[in-house]
Coordinates of C-alpha atoms in Angstrom, one line a residue:
M1 CA 168.4 117.7 532.0
L2 CA 170.8 118.9 534.6
T3 CA 172.9 122.5 533.9
P4 CA 177.0 122.0 534.1
D5 CA 176.8 123.2 538.1
E6 CA 174.1 120.7 538.7
A7 CA 176.1 117.8 537.0
L8 CA 179.4 118.7 538.8
D9 CA 177.5 118.5 541.9
R10 CA 176.4 115.1 541.3
A11 CA 180.1 113.8 540.3
Q12 CA 181.8 115.6 543.4
Q13 CA 179.1 114.0 545.9
L14 CA 180.1 110.6 544.2
V15 CA 183.9 111.3 544.9
E16 CA 183.0 112.0 548.2
R17 CA 181.5 109.1 549.0
A18 CA 184.1 106.9 547.5
R19 CA 186.6 109.0 550.1
R20 CA 184.4 108.3 552.9
A21 CA 184.2 104.6 552.0
G22 CA 187.8 104.3 552.4
A23 CA 189.5 105.3 548.9
D24 CA 192.7 106.7 548.8
A25 CA 191.6 108.5 545.7
A26 CA 188.8 108.7 543.1
D27 CA 187.2 110.6 540.2
A28 CA 183.7 110.3 538.8
V29 CA 182.0 111.1 535.5
Y30 CA 178.5 112.4 535.1
G31 CA 176.8 112.3 531.7
A32 CA 173.6 113.4 530.2
S33 CA 171.9 113.5 527.0
S34 CA 168.6 113.9 525.2
S35 CA 167.5 113.6 521.6
E36 CA 164.9 114.0 519.1
A37 CA 165.2 112.7 515.4
I38 CA 162.4 112.8 513.0
Q39 CA 162.8 110.3 509.9
V40 CA 160.7 110.4 506.4
R41 CA 160.3 108.6 503.7
L42 CA 158.7 108.9 500.3
G43 CA 157.1 112.0 501.7
K44 CA 155.8 110.2 504.9
L45 CA 156.6 110.1 508.3
E46 CA 158.6 107.2 508.9
D47 CA 159.6 107.1 512.6
V48 CA 160.0 109.7 515.7
E49 CA 162.3 108.9 517.9
R50 CA 162.9 110.6 521.5
S51 CA 165.7 109.4 524.1
E52 CA 167.2 110.3 527.3
S53 CA 169.9 109.0 529.3
E54 CA 171.7 109.6 532.4
H55 CA 174.9 107.7 533.7
I56 CA 177.2 108.4 536.4
S57 CA 180.6 106.3 536.3
L58 CA 183.3 106.2 539.5
R59 CA 187.0 105.0 539.6
L60 CA 188.4 104.6 542.5
F61 CA 192.0 103.8 544.1
V62 CA 193.3 101.6 547.2
G63 CA 197.2 101.9 546.7
K64 CA 197.9 100.8 543.4
R65 CA 194.8 98.8 542.9
S66 CA 192.0 100.4 541.0
A67 CA 188.4 99.3 539.8
S68 CA 185.7 101.1 537.8
I69 CA 181.8 101.0 538.1
G70 CA 179.1 102.5 536.7
S71 CA 175.4 103.2 537.4
S72 CA 172.0 104.7 535.4
D73 CA 170.4 104.9 538.9
L74 CA 171.5 108.1 540.8
S75 CA 169.3 107.8 544.1
P76 CA 171.3 108.5 547.2
Q77 CA 171.1 104.7 548.2
A78 CA 172.1 103.5 544.9
L79 CA 175.7 105.8 544.8
D80 CA 176.3 104.6 548.2
E81 CA 176.1 101.0 547.1
L82 CA 178.3 102.0 544.3
A83 CA 181.2 103.2 546.4
S84 CA 181.1 100.4 548.5
R85 CA 181.1 97.9 545.7
A86 CA 183.5 99.8 543.8
L87 CA 185.8 99.8 546.8
A88 CA 185.6 95.6 547.4
M89 CA 186.2 95.6 543.7
A90 CA 189.4 97.6 544.0
R91 CA 190.4 95.4 547.0
S92 CA 190.6 92.5 544.9
A93 CA 192.4 93.8 542.2
P94 CA 195.9 93.2 541.0
E95 CA 198.4 96.0 541.5
D96 CA 199.2 98.4 538.7
A97 CA 202.3 100.4 538.9
Y98 CA 201.2 102.9 536.3
A99 CA 197.4 103.5 538.1
G100 CA 196.2 106.9 539.5
L101 CA 195.1 110.2 538.5
A102 CA 196.7 112.6 537.0
P103 CA 199.6 114.4 538.2
D104 CA 198.1 117.2 540.6
E105 CA 200.5 119.9 539.3
M106 CA 199.0 119.1 535.6
L107 CA 195.7 120.0 536.7
S108 CA 193.6 122.4 534.6
T109 CA 192.3 125.2 537.0
G110 CA 190.2 127.5 534.5
P111 CA 188.9 129.9 533.3
W112 CA 188.0 127.9 530.6
P113 CA 187.0 129.4 527.2
D114 CA 183.9 129.8 526.1
L115 CA 183.6 127.3 523.0
D116 CA 180.1 128.4 521.8
L117 CA 179.0 124.7 521.9
L118 CA 175.5 125.3 522.9
D119 CA 172.8 126.1 520.3
S120 CA 169.8 128.7 521.5
R121 CA 167.6 127.5 519.1
E122 CA 165.8 124.6 519.8
P123 CA 163.8 122.9 517.0
G124 CA 160.5 121.4 517.4
P125 CA 158.9 118.1 515.8
Q126 CA 157.7 120.2 513.3
D127 CA 160.8 121.8 512.3
L128 CA 163.0 118.6 512.2
R129 CA 160.1 117.2 510.0
R130 CA 160.2 120.1 507.8
M131 CA 163.9 120.0 507.2
A132 CA 163.9 116.2 506.7
E133 CA 161.1 116.7 503.7
E134 CA 163.2 119.0 502.1
A135 CA 166.4 117.1 501.9
E136 CA 164.3 114.0 500.9
D137 CA 162.4 116.1 498.2
A138 CA 165.5 117.4 496.9
A139 CA 167.2 114.3 496.8
R140 CA 164.4 112.6 495.0
A141 CA 164.3 115.5 492.6
V142 CA 167.3 114.6 490.8
A143 CA 167.2 112.8 487.7
G144 CA 167.7 109.0 488.2
V145 CA 167.1 108.7 491.7
T146 CA 164.1 105.8 492.0
N147 CA 163.7 105.2 495.3
S148 CA 164.6 106.5 499.2
D149 CA 165.8 104.9 502.2
G150 CA 164.7 108.0 503.8
A151 CA 166.1 111.3 505.2
S152 CA 166.1 112.4 509.0
A153 CA 166.6 115.3 511.2
S154 CA 167.8 115.5 514.5
S155 CA 168.3 117.8 517.7
G156 CA 169.9 116.8 521.0
G157 CA 172.1 118.4 523.6
G158 CA 174.1 116.8 526.7
V159 CA 176.2 117.8 529.7
V160 CA 179.3 116.3 531.0
A161 CA 181.2 116.7 534.5
L162 CA 184.6 115.4 535.8
A163 CA 185.3 115.8 539.4
T164 CA 188.5 114.1 541.4
S165 CA 189.4 113.8 544.7
H166 CA 192.7 115.8 544.3
G167 CA 190.7 119.2 543.6
F168 CA 189.4 119.1 540.1
G169 CA 186.2 120.0 539.1
G170 CA 184.9 120.9 535.4
A171 CA 181.7 120.7 533.3
Y172 CA 180.1 121.7 530.2
G173 CA 177.3 121.3 527.8
S174 CA 176.7 120.8 524.5
T175 CA 174.0 120.7 521.4
S176 CA 174.0 118.7 518.6
R177 CA 172.0 119.1 515.0
S178 CA 171.9 117.0 512.0
V179 CA 170.4 116.1 508.8
S180 CA 170.7 113.1 506.6
A181 CA 169.4 111.5 503.4
S182 CA 169.8 108.4 501.7
V183 CA 168.3 107.4 498.4
V184 CA 168.8 104.7 495.5
A185 CA 169.2 105.4 491.7
G186 CA 168.7 103.3 488.9
E187 CA 166.3 100.4 488.3
G188 CA 166.6 96.5 488.0
A189 CA 170.1 95.0 488.7
D190 CA 171.6 98.1 488.0
K191 CA 170.7 100.2 491.6
Q192 CA 172.7 102.2 493.3
R193 CA 172.7 103.8 496.7
D194 CA 174.6 106.8 498.5
G195 CA 173.7 109.5 500.8
D196 CA 174.9 112.6 502.6
W197 CA 175.2 113.2 506.5
R198 CA 176.1 116.5 508.2
A199 CA 176.2 117.3 512.1
M200 CA 177.0 120.2 514.1
H201 CA 176.6 122.1 516.8
H202 CA 174.6 124.7 515.8
W203 CA 171.9 124.6 513.0
S204 CA 173.2 127.8 511.6
D205 CA 176.7 126.0 510.8
L206 CA 174.8 123.2 508.6
P207 CA 174.3 123.3 504.7
T208 CA 170.9 123.4 503.9
P209 CA 168.5 120.2 503.8
A210 CA 168.1 120.8 500.1
S211 CA 171.8 120.7 499.4
I212 CA 172.5 117.9 501.6
G213 CA 169.4 116.1 499.7
A214 CA 170.6 117.0 496.3
L215 CA 174.2 115.6 496.9
A216 CA 172.7 112.4 498.4
G217 CA 171.0 112.2 495.0
E218 CA 173.7 113.4 492.6
R219 CA 176.2 110.9 494.5
S220 CA 173.8 107.7 494.0
V221 CA 173.4 108.9 490.2
A222 CA 177.0 109.1 489.4
K223 CA 177.4 105.6 490.8
L224 CA 175.2 103.8 488.3
S225 CA 176.6 100.9 485.7
P226 CA 179.9 100.8 487.6
G227 CA 182.6 98.9 485.5
R228 CA 185.5 96.8 486.7
L229 CA 189.4 97.8 487.2
R230 CA 192.5 96.0 485.9
S231 CA 194.7 95.0 488.8
G232 CA 198.0 96.6 489.1
P233 CA 200.0 99.3 490.7
M234 CA 198.3 102.9 489.9
P235 CA 197.8 106.5 491.7
V236 CA 194.9 106.3 493.7
V237 CA 193.2 109.9 494.9
F238 CA 191.2 109.8 498.1
D239 CA 188.1 111.8 498.1
P240 CA 188.1 113.8 501.4
R241 CA 185.1 112.0 502.9
V242 CA 186.9 109.0 503.1
G243 CA 190.7 110.3 503.0
G244 CA 190.5 111.2 506.7
S245 CA 190.3 107.4 507.5
L246 CA 194.2 107.6 506.7
V247 CA 195.0 110.1 509.3
G248 CA 192.5 108.2 511.6
H249 CA 194.7 105.2 511.6
L250 CA 197.8 107.6 512.1
L251 CA 196.2 108.8 515.2
G252 CA 195.4 105.2 516.6
A253 CA 198.9 104.5 516.1
M254 CA 200.0 107.4 518.2
S255 CA 198.2 106.4 521.1
G256 CA 200.6 105.9 524.2
S257 CA 199.0 102.9 524.9
A258 CA 199.7 101.1 521.4
I259 CA 203.2 102.5 521.9
A260 CA 203.3 101.1 525.4
R261 CA 202.4 98.0 524.6
R262 CA 204.8 98.2 521.5
S263 CA 201.9 97.5 519.1
S264 CA 202.1 100.3 516.7
F265 CA 203.6 100.8 513.4
L266 CA 204.9 104.1 514.6
L267 CA 207.4 102.3 517.1
D268 CA 210.7 104.1 516.8
R269 CA 209.6 106.9 514.7
L270 CA 209.0 109.7 517.1
D271 CA 210.7 112.7 515.8
Q272 CA 211.1 111.3 512.2
A273 CA 209.9 112.3 509.3
I274 CA 206.9 110.0 507.9
F275 CA 205.3 112.6 505.6
A276 CA 207.0 114.6 503.0
S277 CA 208.2 118.1 503.9
G278 CA 205.8 120.6 504.0
I279 CA 202.9 118.1 505.6
T280 CA 201.0 119.4 508.6
I281 CA 198.5 118.4 510.5
V282 CA 197.0 120.5 513.3
E283 CA 194.9 119.9 516.4
D284 CA 192.6 122.0 517.8
P285 CA 190.4 121.1 520.7
L286 CA 189.8 124.8 521.6
R287 CA 188.1 125.6 518.1
P288 CA 184.7 127.6 518.8
R289 CA 181.9 125.0 517.9
G290 CA 184.4 122.4 516.9
L291 CA 182.7 119.2 517.0
R292 CA 185.2 117.8 519.0
S293 CA 186.2 120.7 521.3
R294 CA 186.8 120.4 524.6
A295 CA 188.3 122.8 527.1
F296 CA 190.0 120.0 529.6
D297 CA 190.5 116.2 528.9
G298 CA 189.0 113.2 530.6
E299 CA 191.6 113.7 533.5
G300 CA 191.0 117.1 534.0
L301 CA 194.2 118.4 532.1
A302 CA 194.0 121.2 530.1
T303 CA 193.8 120.9 526.3
R304 CA 195.7 123.3 523.7
A305 CA 196.1 123.4 520.1
R306 CA 199.1 121.6 518.6
N307 CA 201.0 120.2 515.1
L308 CA 200.6 116.0 515.5
V309 CA 202.9 116.3 512.3
E310 CA 205.2 119.2 511.6
D311 CA 206.8 119.7 508.3
G312 CA 206.4 115.9 508.1
R313 CA 207.9 115.0 511.2
L314 CA 205.9 113.5 514.0
T315 CA 205.9 115.5 517.1
G316 CA 204.8 113.2 519.8
W317 CA 202.5 110.4 521.2
L318 CA 198.7 111.0 522.4
M319 CA 199.0 109.8 526.1
E320 CA 196.6 109.6 529.1
S321 CA 198.5 109.4 532.4
A322 CA 198.7 105.6 532.7
S323 CA 200.5 105.3 529.5
A324 CA 202.6 108.1 530.1
R325 CA 204.1 107.0 533.0
Q326 CA 204.7 103.9 531.4
L327 CA 206.6 105.9 528.7
G328 CA 208.2 107.9 531.4
L329 CA 206.7 110.7 529.8
A330 CA 204.1 113.4 531.0
P331 CA 200.1 113.1 529.8
T332 CA 199.4 115.0 527.0
G333 CA 196.1 116.2 527.7
H334 CA 194.2 113.4 525.4
A335 CA 192.5 111.4 528.2
A336 CA 188.8 110.1 526.8
R337 CA 186.3 108.7 529.4
G338 CA 183.5 106.4 528.3
G339 CA 180.9 104.9 530.3
N340 CA 182.9 102.9 532.9
G341 CA 186.7 102.2 532.9
A342 CA 190.1 103.6 533.1
P343 CA 190.6 106.5 530.4
G344 CA 191.5 105.9 526.8
V345 CA 192.7 108.5 524.0
S346 CA 191.1 111.0 522.0
V347 CA 192.1 114.1 520.0
G348 CA 190.3 117.2 519.5
N349 CA 189.2 118.6 516.0
V350 CA 191.9 117.5 513.5
D351 CA 192.9 118.9 510.2
L352 CA 195.7 117.8 507.5
L353 CA 196.6 121.3 506.1
P354 CA 196.1 121.8 502.3
G355 CA 198.8 121.8 499.6
T356 CA 199.0 124.3 496.8
L357 CA 197.4 122.2 494.1
S358 CA 193.5 121.9 493.4
P359 CA 192.1 118.5 493.2
A360 CA 192.2 119.1 488.9
E361 CA 195.7 120.0 489.3
L362 CA 196.5 117.2 491.3
M363 CA 195.2 114.6 489.1
A364 CA 196.3 116.4 485.9
D365 CA 199.0 113.9 485.2
I366 CA 197.1 110.7 485.8
K367 CA 197.1 108.6 482.8
D368 CA 195.2 105.5 484.3
G369 CA 194.3 105.8 487.9
V370 CA 191.3 105.5 490.7
Y371 CA 189.5 108.2 492.7
I372 CA 188.0 106.6 495.6
T373 CA 184.8 107.7 497.1
E374 CA 184.0 104.7 499.2
L375 CA 186.1 102.4 501.5
I376 CA 184.7 99.1 502.9
G377 CA 186.0 96.8 505.4
Q378 CA 188.6 97.1 508.3
G379 CA 191.5 95.6 506.7
V380 CA 194.4 97.6 508.7
N381 CA 197.0 96.1 510.7
G382 CA 198.1 98.2 513.2
V383 CA 201.1 96.7 514.4
T384 CA 202.8 96.4 510.8
G385 CA 200.9 99.3 509.1
D386 CA 200.0 96.8 506.1
Y387 CA 196.6 98.3 504.5
S388 CA 194.2 96.4 502.4
R389 CA 190.6 97.6 502.0
G390 CA 187.7 97.2 499.4
A391 CA 186.6 100.3 497.6
S392 CA 184.7 102.0 494.8
G393 CA 184.8 105.1 493.0
F394 CA 185.7 106.4 489.7
R395 CA 188.7 105.8 487.2
I396 CA 191.0 108.5 486.4
V397 CA 191.9 108.6 482.7
D398 CA 194.1 110.9 481.3
G399 CA 193.8 113.5 484.3
Q400 CA 190.1 113.4 484.3
I401 CA 187.4 111.5 486.0
A402 CA 185.8 108.9 484.1
G403 CA 183.3 106.5 484.7
P404 CA 182.4 104.7 487.9
V405 CA 184.1 101.5 489.2
A406 CA 183.1 99.0 492.0
E407 CA 184.3 95.8 493.3
F408 CA 188.3 96.5 493.6
T409 CA 190.6 96.4 496.8
V410 CA 193.5 98.9 497.5
A411 CA 196.2 97.9 499.3
G412 CA 199.7 99.1 500.5
N413 CA 201.8 99.8 503.8
L414 CA 200.7 103.4 505.7
L415 CA 204.5 104.0 506.4
A416 CA 204.8 104.4 502.6
M417 CA 201.6 105.9 501.8
F418 CA 202.3 108.3 504.3
A419 CA 205.6 109.4 502.8
A420 CA 204.1 109.3 499.3
L421 CA 200.5 111.5 500.3
V422 CA 200.1 114.7 498.4
P423 CA 197.4 116.9 499.5
A424 CA 195.3 119.5 497.4
N425 CA 194.2 123.0 498.3
D426 CA 190.2 122.1 498.8
L427 CA 190.4 121.6 502.7
E428 CA 186.9 122.2 504.1
R429 CA 186.5 122.1 508.2
D430 CA 182.9 120.7 508.4
R431 CA 183.7 117.3 510.3
S432 CA 185.7 116.6 513.1
L433 CA 188.8 115.3 511.1
N434 CA 189.4 116.9 508.2
V435 CA 191.7 116.4 504.9
P436 CA 191.6 117.7 501.5
T437 CA 191.4 115.7 498.4
L438 CA 194.7 113.3 498.8
R439 CA 196.7 111.5 496.4
V440 CA 198.6 108.6 497.2
D441 CA 200.9 106.9 494.3
G442 CA 202.3 103.4 494.2
L443 CA 199.1 101.4 495.9
T444 CA 198.3 98.2 494.6
V445 CA 194.7 97.7 493.1
A446 CA 193.1 94.3 492.9
G447 CA 190.1 94.3 490.3
D448 CA 189.7 92.1 487.3

């Protein structure tokens, strides 16, 4: 795999080709990755995977017309043809008043901080197999576990480079390390499946494979013999591993493109309180070893830490340059680049900051409620905020977690849910989007 400097050189060469072909402006993104994964099942080697990929994409402009194209063939001849084809496509495209590179004066010039995204320890296949076996052994050792879907350990790395015709050039590398396990508990018709999965840039930041496996087993056994819930309004508590999806819906609605299209339930809510006072949601793309850490965005703008929600109040939109121009605002450093096409939007590491109550205290006054550990389906309307998803979890009776429940639906409206949301104090920063245990009163549950 190329070094960041070599990757940047590839991107810059493609931009130069585009300019020589006649483009007024251009940018290029180079990306390469490699990974290796070992999966075991019932103590035996199940699968070995090794993958490598390399891709470069070009976006160029002729006036207000633009086109994007990509290729995994990086030979000089292929890149020359790529530039020529993109130019012909752009000349045939309709004009877009908002198209263009990021504003020159906003480009990040570095030097960028070292975000410590590279792990110098490179495990071999035997190391990966040992970790996968350790995770599965711990899961199968839990009383009540009767079968296994397998456990895996993987290791990978990648490099990303961005170059623009108006002077930006940046690249960085990162590594990824992960361990997962999934097992089945119970017999006959009463079987339940669950698991655990963790990923980090560094092996040293992961929980032990045994702890991941043990949690997978415990989760599966805890779901055995689920009951049914009565229908009606009740307090709902979201486990941290599913509560983050609520913040995910918020982030999607904060996208500048959604606001510009007027297809967001947050329209006309800028600078308004949409959560209770005291609720703060922080974004930090510069967190060392963070899963979504990056020093610059997909258009070459610097990233920075900020409060997306401060004391309950929505502080701004998430914008790349095109939507920012459409809204008459400045881009915010949230541009993201995929394989081809115009930039989308993504955020850095996000935390909903904890409250003051422990999870037990948060649930103490709930006479009859539900603790959700799994959400099913995608029944969320981003335009209206209407929310309806299948779920499973546990009953809450007299402030205590009771038996498992399944096959019910929880429904509400996201704006009302945000206004009623109360966080516990158990925030752990082990994902890219982290929340503590969350309580939302007044949701409608449809069960029996």
